[in-house]
Amino acid sequence: MSGILEGKRVLISGVLMESSIAFHAAKLAQEQGAEIILTAFPRPTLTERIARKLPKPTKVIELDVTNDEHLGRLADIVGEELGGLDGVVHSIGFAPQDALGGNFLNTPFESVATAMHVSAFSLKSLAVAALPRMGRGGSIVGLTFDATVAWPVYDWMGVAKAAFESTARYLAKDLGPQGIRVNLVAAGPIRTTAAKSIPGFDEFEKIWDERAPIGWNVHDPEPAARGCVALLSDWFPATTATIVHVDGGVHAMGQ
């Protein structure tokens, strides 16, 4: 029996460690029949080492989503490697330390601007850069952290995620006529590289321990990765501008 991504060509960003959601999305995508390409920044060599743990060899290309030159050459590189694209996974986020950890009232705009550029505007940038290689039936999937509420210590990254979620909706509106879907997976907290950069991350673990009705494992990124792979597949042909929550149910629980 063939996999649900058989014959698909997928670009995946954000593979930094074996514990990352993006790594597990890449692994599952390959297992489900996809041919993939990875993007990395600022250390492509690190991603190349991690990529060796995937089931099949894959190309790693350097991509700074704030660099117009990098974005401008992406379509050509993808064309040479894969010929075209059927899916894109956006798993990129960054905020300076002074934009996190309870410093909301004192964060300078320069740090906020960096967080917004890398963590929100980049979804549009990556989508537009990939667009020349995508056709009807294509799927763009991004990873978010529920931005409908204010979280402890998340501060301006939470604001950036709210902008990210809004960006996905506008992309879905503008790319829909071309047959391209745009959806997000709102994952619960996972002990990833990004999580380690958030001061006070343990507070998230406490919230999920107390409120997830079916439980939640902060060391298991595979459920979120499965959500990404499902949205990349043809099993959601009429779903766009949607946030799929893979968080143990916490988003629907009261205090």
Tab-separated table of C-alpha atoms in Angstrom:
chain	number	residue	atom	x	y	z
A	1	MET	CA	0.000	0.000	0.000
A	2	SER	CA	1.455	3.370	-1.008
A	3	GLY	CA	1.831	6.232	1.454
A	4	ILE	CA	-0.414	9.281	1.568
A	5	LEU	CA	2.368	11.471	0.128
A	6	GLU	CA	3.366	9.092	-2.659
A	7	GLY	CA	4.834	11.117	-5.528
A	8	LYS	CA	4.707	14.412	-3.614
A	9	ARG	CA	7.627	16.842	-3.534
A	10	VAL	CA	7.903	18.760	-0.275
A	11	LEU	CA	10.138	21.539	1.041
A	12	ILE	CA	10.584	21.506	4.816
A	13	SER	CA	12.174	24.285	6.862
A	14	GLY	CA	13.286	24.357	10.477
A	15	VAL	CA	15.052	21.009	10.934
A	16	LEU	CA	17.514	21.924	13.682
A	17	MET	CA	17.537	18.863	15.938
A	18	GLU	CA	16.227	15.321	15.907
A	19	SER	CA	13.739	16.400	18.586
A	20	SER	CA	12.144	19.059	16.357
A	21	ILE	CA	8.662	18.750	14.892
A	22	ALA	CA	10.129	19.592	11.482
A	23	PHE	CA	12.530	16.624	11.634
A	24	HIS	CA	9.709	14.239	12.412
A	25	ALA	CA	7.574	15.784	9.671
A	26	ALA	CA	10.454	15.178	7.243
A	27	LYS	CA	10.866	11.595	8.436
A	28	LEU	CA	7.150	10.832	8.167
A	29	ALA	CA	6.928	12.551	4.785
A	30	GLN	CA	9.642	10.287	3.417
A	31	GLU	CA	8.042	7.223	4.963
A	32	GLN	CA	4.763	8.216	3.302
A	33	GLY	CA	6.359	8.405	-0.127
A	34	ALA	CA	7.424	12.045	-0.508
A	35	GLU	CA	10.635	13.338	-1.988
A	36	ILE	CA	11.840	16.186	0.215
A	37	ILE	CA	14.300	19.041	0.367
A	38	LEU	CA	15.322	20.833	3.569
A	39	THR	CA	16.175	24.470	4.191
A	40	ALA	CA	18.421	25.637	7.001
A	41	PHE	CA	19.754	28.797	8.627
A	42	PRO	CA	22.115	29.913	10.112
A	43	ARG	CA	24.022	26.575	10.186
A	44	PRO	CA	23.233	24.361	7.188
A	45	THR	CA	26.008	21.966	8.235
A	46	LEU	CA	24.124	21.221	11.456
A	47	THR	CA	20.970	20.377	9.501
A	48	GLU	CA	23.020	18.236	7.110
A	49	ARG	CA	24.220	16.149	10.070
A	50	ILE	CA	20.675	15.751	11.383
A	51	ALA	CA	19.409	14.931	7.881
A	52	ARG	CA	21.654	11.845	7.821
A	53	LYS	CA	19.268	10.315	10.367
A	54	LEU	CA	16.373	10.464	7.921
A	55	PRO	CA	15.319	7.284	6.095
A	56	LYS	CA	16.631	8.617	2.748
A	57	PRO	CA	19.328	11.137	1.757
A	58	THR	CA	18.045	14.653	1.138
A	59	LYS	CA	19.436	17.953	-0.086
A	60	VAL	CA	19.877	20.798	2.421
A	61	ILE	CA	19.912	24.365	1.122
A	62	GLU	CA	20.735	27.551	2.983
A	63	LEU	CA	17.721	29.840	3.334
A	64	ASP	CA	17.510	32.959	5.452
A	65	VAL	CA	13.859	33.961	5.146
A	66	THR	CA	14.780	37.613	5.739
A	67	ASN	CA	17.277	37.605	2.849
A	68	ASP	CA	15.793	38.586	-0.526
A	69	GLU	CA	18.716	37.012	-2.412
A	70	HIS	CA	18.159	33.643	-0.713
A	71	LEU	CA	14.426	33.828	-1.373
A	72	GLY	CA	14.946	34.861	-4.972
A	73	ARG	CA	17.051	31.814	-5.839
A	74	LEU	CA	14.869	29.279	-4.017
A	75	ALA	CA	12.620	28.439	-6.977
A	76	ASP	CA	15.597	27.745	-9.235
A	77	ILE	CA	17.272	25.458	-6.688
A	78	VAL	CA	14.040	23.585	-6.041
A	79	GLY	CA	13.492	23.246	-9.771
A	80	GLU	CA	16.929	21.708	-10.223
A	81	GLU	CA	16.516	19.307	-7.304
A	82	LEU	CA	12.842	18.307	-7.433
A	83	GLY	CA	11.419	19.773	-10.615
A	84	GLY	CA	8.471	21.239	-8.724
A	85	LEU	CA	6.740	21.416	-5.359
A	86	ASP	CA	3.531	19.957	-3.968
A	87	GLY	CA	4.007	21.084	-0.390
A	88	VAL	CA	5.861	23.439	1.942
A	89	VAL	CA	6.293	23.180	5.711
A	90	HIS	CA	7.078	26.434	7.523
A	91	SER	CA	8.701	25.740	10.890
A	92	ILE	CA	10.642	28.942	11.478
A	93	GLY	CA	10.497	31.259	14.457
A	94	PHE	CA	12.802	33.560	16.365
A	95	ALA	CA	12.535	36.366	18.899
A	96	PRO	CA	15.422	38.125	20.665
A	97	GLN	CA	15.773	37.269	24.339
A	98	ASP	CA	14.482	40.670	25.439
A	99	ALA	CA	11.181	39.938	23.668
A	100	LEU	CA	10.487	36.922	25.896
A	101	GLY	CA	10.407	35.870	29.519
A	102	GLY	CA	8.085	38.470	31.045
A	103	ASN	CA	9.763	41.536	29.525
A	104	PHE	CA	6.729	42.526	27.430
A	105	LEU	CA	6.477	46.125	28.651
A	106	ASN	CA	10.157	46.858	28.163
A	107	THR	CA	10.884	45.210	24.805
A	108	PRO	CA	12.232	47.717	22.241
A	109	PHE	CA	10.599	47.901	18.830
A	110	GLU	CA	13.752	46.675	17.104
A	111	SER	CA	13.382	43.313	18.872
A	112	VAL	CA	9.658	43.191	18.119
A	113	ALA	CA	10.363	43.932	14.457
A	114	THR	CA	12.864	41.063	14.297
A	115	ALA	CA	10.375	38.648	15.853
A	116	MET	CA	7.642	39.718	13.424
A	117	HIS	CA	9.889	39.508	10.365
A	118	VAL	CA	11.316	36.065	11.090
A	119	SER	CA	8.270	34.496	12.741
A	120	ALA	CA	5.310	35.969	10.832
A	121	PHE	CA	6.173	37.808	7.615
A	122	SER	CA	8.399	34.882	6.628
A	123	LEU	CA	5.339	32.731	5.959
A	124	LYS	CA	4.376	35.057	3.133
A	125	SER	CA	8.003	35.318	1.984
A	126	LEU	CA	8.484	31.555	1.834
A	127	ALA	CA	5.138	30.984	0.125
A	128	VAL	CA	5.860	33.577	-2.574
A	129	ALA	CA	9.387	32.220	-3.103
A	130	ALA	CA	8.037	28.682	-3.561
A	131	LEU	CA	5.023	29.703	-5.643
A	132	PRO	CA	6.707	29.456	-9.084
A	133	ARG	CA	7.221	25.725	-8.461
A	134	MET	CA	3.772	24.982	-7.025
A	135	GLY	CA	0.640	24.052	-8.919
A	136	ARG	CA	-2.982	23.269	-8.145
A	137	GLY	CA	-3.401	20.897	-5.248
A	138	GLY	CA	-0.368	22.319	-3.458
A	139	SER	CA	-0.356	22.632	0.317
A	140	ILE	CA	1.442	25.053	2.634
A	141	VAL	CA	1.543	24.044	6.307
A	142	GLY	CA	2.863	26.200	9.140
A	143	LEU	CA	3.473	25.493	12.819
A	144	THR	CA	2.001	27.803	15.413
A	145	PHE	CA	1.341	28.001	19.141
A	146	ASP	CA	-2.252	29.004	19.914
A	147	ALA	CA	-2.271	32.808	19.689
A	148	THR	CA	-5.890	33.361	20.726
A	149	VAL	CA	-4.805	33.825	24.350
A	150	ALA	CA	-1.893	35.402	26.226
A	151	TRP	CA	0.578	32.879	27.632
A	152	PRO	CA	3.074	33.272	30.492
A	153	VAL	CA	6.578	34.356	29.346
A	154	TYR	CA	5.718	34.065	25.615
A	155	ASP	CA	5.302	37.830	25.270
A	156	TRP	CA	6.104	39.254	21.810
A	157	MET	CA	6.478	35.814	20.264
A	158	GLY	CA	2.808	35.387	21.089
A	159	VAL	CA	2.062	38.602	19.227
A	160	ALA	CA	4.164	37.353	16.299
A	161	LYS	CA	2.237	34.082	16.280
A	162	ALA	CA	-1.032	36.014	16.148
A	163	ALA	CA	0.308	37.833	13.092
A	164	PHE	CA	1.487	34.495	11.696
A	165	GLU	CA	-1.999	33.015	12.017
A	166	SER	CA	-3.549	36.054	10.348
A	167	THR	CA	-0.958	35.865	7.567
A	168	ALA	CA	-1.982	32.256	6.919
A	169	ARG	CA	-5.606	33.287	6.490
A	170	TYR	CA	-4.736	36.026	3.989
A	171	LEU	CA	-2.441	33.659	2.103
A	172	ALA	CA	-5.270	31.129	1.942
A	173	LYS	CA	-7.513	33.813	0.474
A	174	ASP	CA	-4.993	34.949	-2.141
A	175	LEU	CA	-3.633	31.509	-3.099
A	176	GLY	CA	-6.966	29.708	-3.069
A	177	PRO	CA	-7.838	30.664	-6.676
A	178	GLN	CA	-4.588	28.922	-7.705
A	179	GLY	CA	-5.686	25.745	-5.950
A	180	ILE	CA	-3.165	26.067	-3.125
A	181	ARG	CA	-4.240	25.371	0.444
A	182	VAL	CA	-2.735	27.108	3.500
A	183	ASN	CA	-3.241	25.614	6.950
A	184	LEU	CA	-1.563	25.622	10.341
A	185	VAL	CA	-0.918	23.069	13.054
A	186	ALA	CA	-1.149	24.508	16.563
A	187	ALA	CA	1.031	22.155	18.573
A	188	GLY	CA	1.276	21.852	22.302
A	189	PRO	CA	4.647	22.610	23.915
A	190	ILE	CA	7.513	20.381	22.769
A	191	ARG	CA	11.025	20.455	24.215
A	192	THR	CA	12.671	21.669	21.014
A	193	THR	CA	15.469	24.116	20.258
A	194	ALA	CA	12.912	26.923	20.085
A	195	ALA	CA	11.465	25.949	23.453
A	196	LYS	CA	14.871	26.015	25.110
A	197	SER	CA	15.215	29.670	24.102
A	198	ILE	CA	12.070	30.652	26.036
A	199	PRO	CA	12.820	31.637	29.654
A	200	GLY	CA	10.323	29.943	31.956
A	201	PHE	CA	9.294	27.231	29.470
A	202	ASP	CA	8.493	24.959	32.430
A	203	GLU	CA	5.349	27.013	33.012
A	204	PHE	CA	3.907	25.643	29.762
A	205	GLU	CA	4.535	22.102	30.927
A	206	LYS	CA	2.576	22.766	34.113
A	207	ILE	CA	-0.378	24.156	32.151
A	208	TRP	CA	-0.517	21.097	29.874
A	209	ASP	CA	-0.073	18.670	32.778
A	210	GLU	CA	-3.106	20.210	34.453
A	211	ARG	CA	-5.390	20.893	31.479
A	212	ALA	CA	-4.854	18.406	28.651
A	213	PRO	CA	-7.857	16.037	28.841
A	214	ILE	CA	-6.095	13.246	26.920
A	215	GLY	CA	-2.666	14.092	28.295
A	216	TRP	CA	0.366	15.566	26.578
A	217	ASN	CA	3.985	14.486	26.224
A	218	VAL	CA	6.420	17.393	25.780
A	219	HIS	CA	9.066	14.947	24.550
A	220	ASP	CA	6.986	13.540	21.671
A	221	PRO	CA	6.874	15.695	18.521
A	222	GLU	CA	5.368	12.974	16.330
A	223	PRO	CA	1.657	13.827	16.845
A	224	ALA	CA	2.236	17.375	15.566
A	225	ALA	CA	4.359	16.026	12.711
A	226	ARG	CA	1.538	13.670	11.738
A	227	GLY	CA	-0.807	16.633	11.607
A	228	CYS	CA	1.557	18.364	9.178
A	229	VAL	CA	1.830	15.306	6.942
A	230	ALA	CA	-1.935	14.833	6.900
A	231	LEU	CA	-2.458	18.435	5.774
A	232	LEU	CA	0.207	18.035	3.087
A	233	SER	CA	-1.690	15.064	1.692
A	234	ASP	CA	-4.747	14.946	-0.568
A	235	TRP	CA	-6.918	13.802	2.334
A	236	PHE	CA	-7.879	17.439	3.089
A	237	PRO	CA	-8.646	18.676	-0.435
A	238	ALA	CA	-11.209	21.291	0.637
A	239	THR	CA	-9.567	22.474	3.859
A	240	THR	CA	-7.775	25.818	3.901
A	241	ALA	CA	-7.339	28.801	6.245
A	242	THR	CA	-7.712	26.350	9.133
A	243	ILE	CA	-5.779	25.778	12.356
A	244	VAL	CA	-5.650	22.123	13.367
A	245	HIS	CA	-4.963	21.829	17.101
A	246	VAL	CA	-2.612	19.027	18.076
A	247	ASP	CA	-2.351	19.938	21.743
A	248	GLY	CA	-4.104	17.282	23.777
A	249	GLY	CA	-7.269	19.411	23.816
A	250	VAL	CA	-5.937	22.262	25.951
A	251	HIS	CA	-7.168	24.959	23.516
A	252	ALA	CA	-10.789	24.018	24.283
A	253	MET	CA	-10.531	23.800	28.071
A	254	GLY	CA	-11.476	26.575	30.520
A	255	GLN	CA	-9.305	27.659	33.402
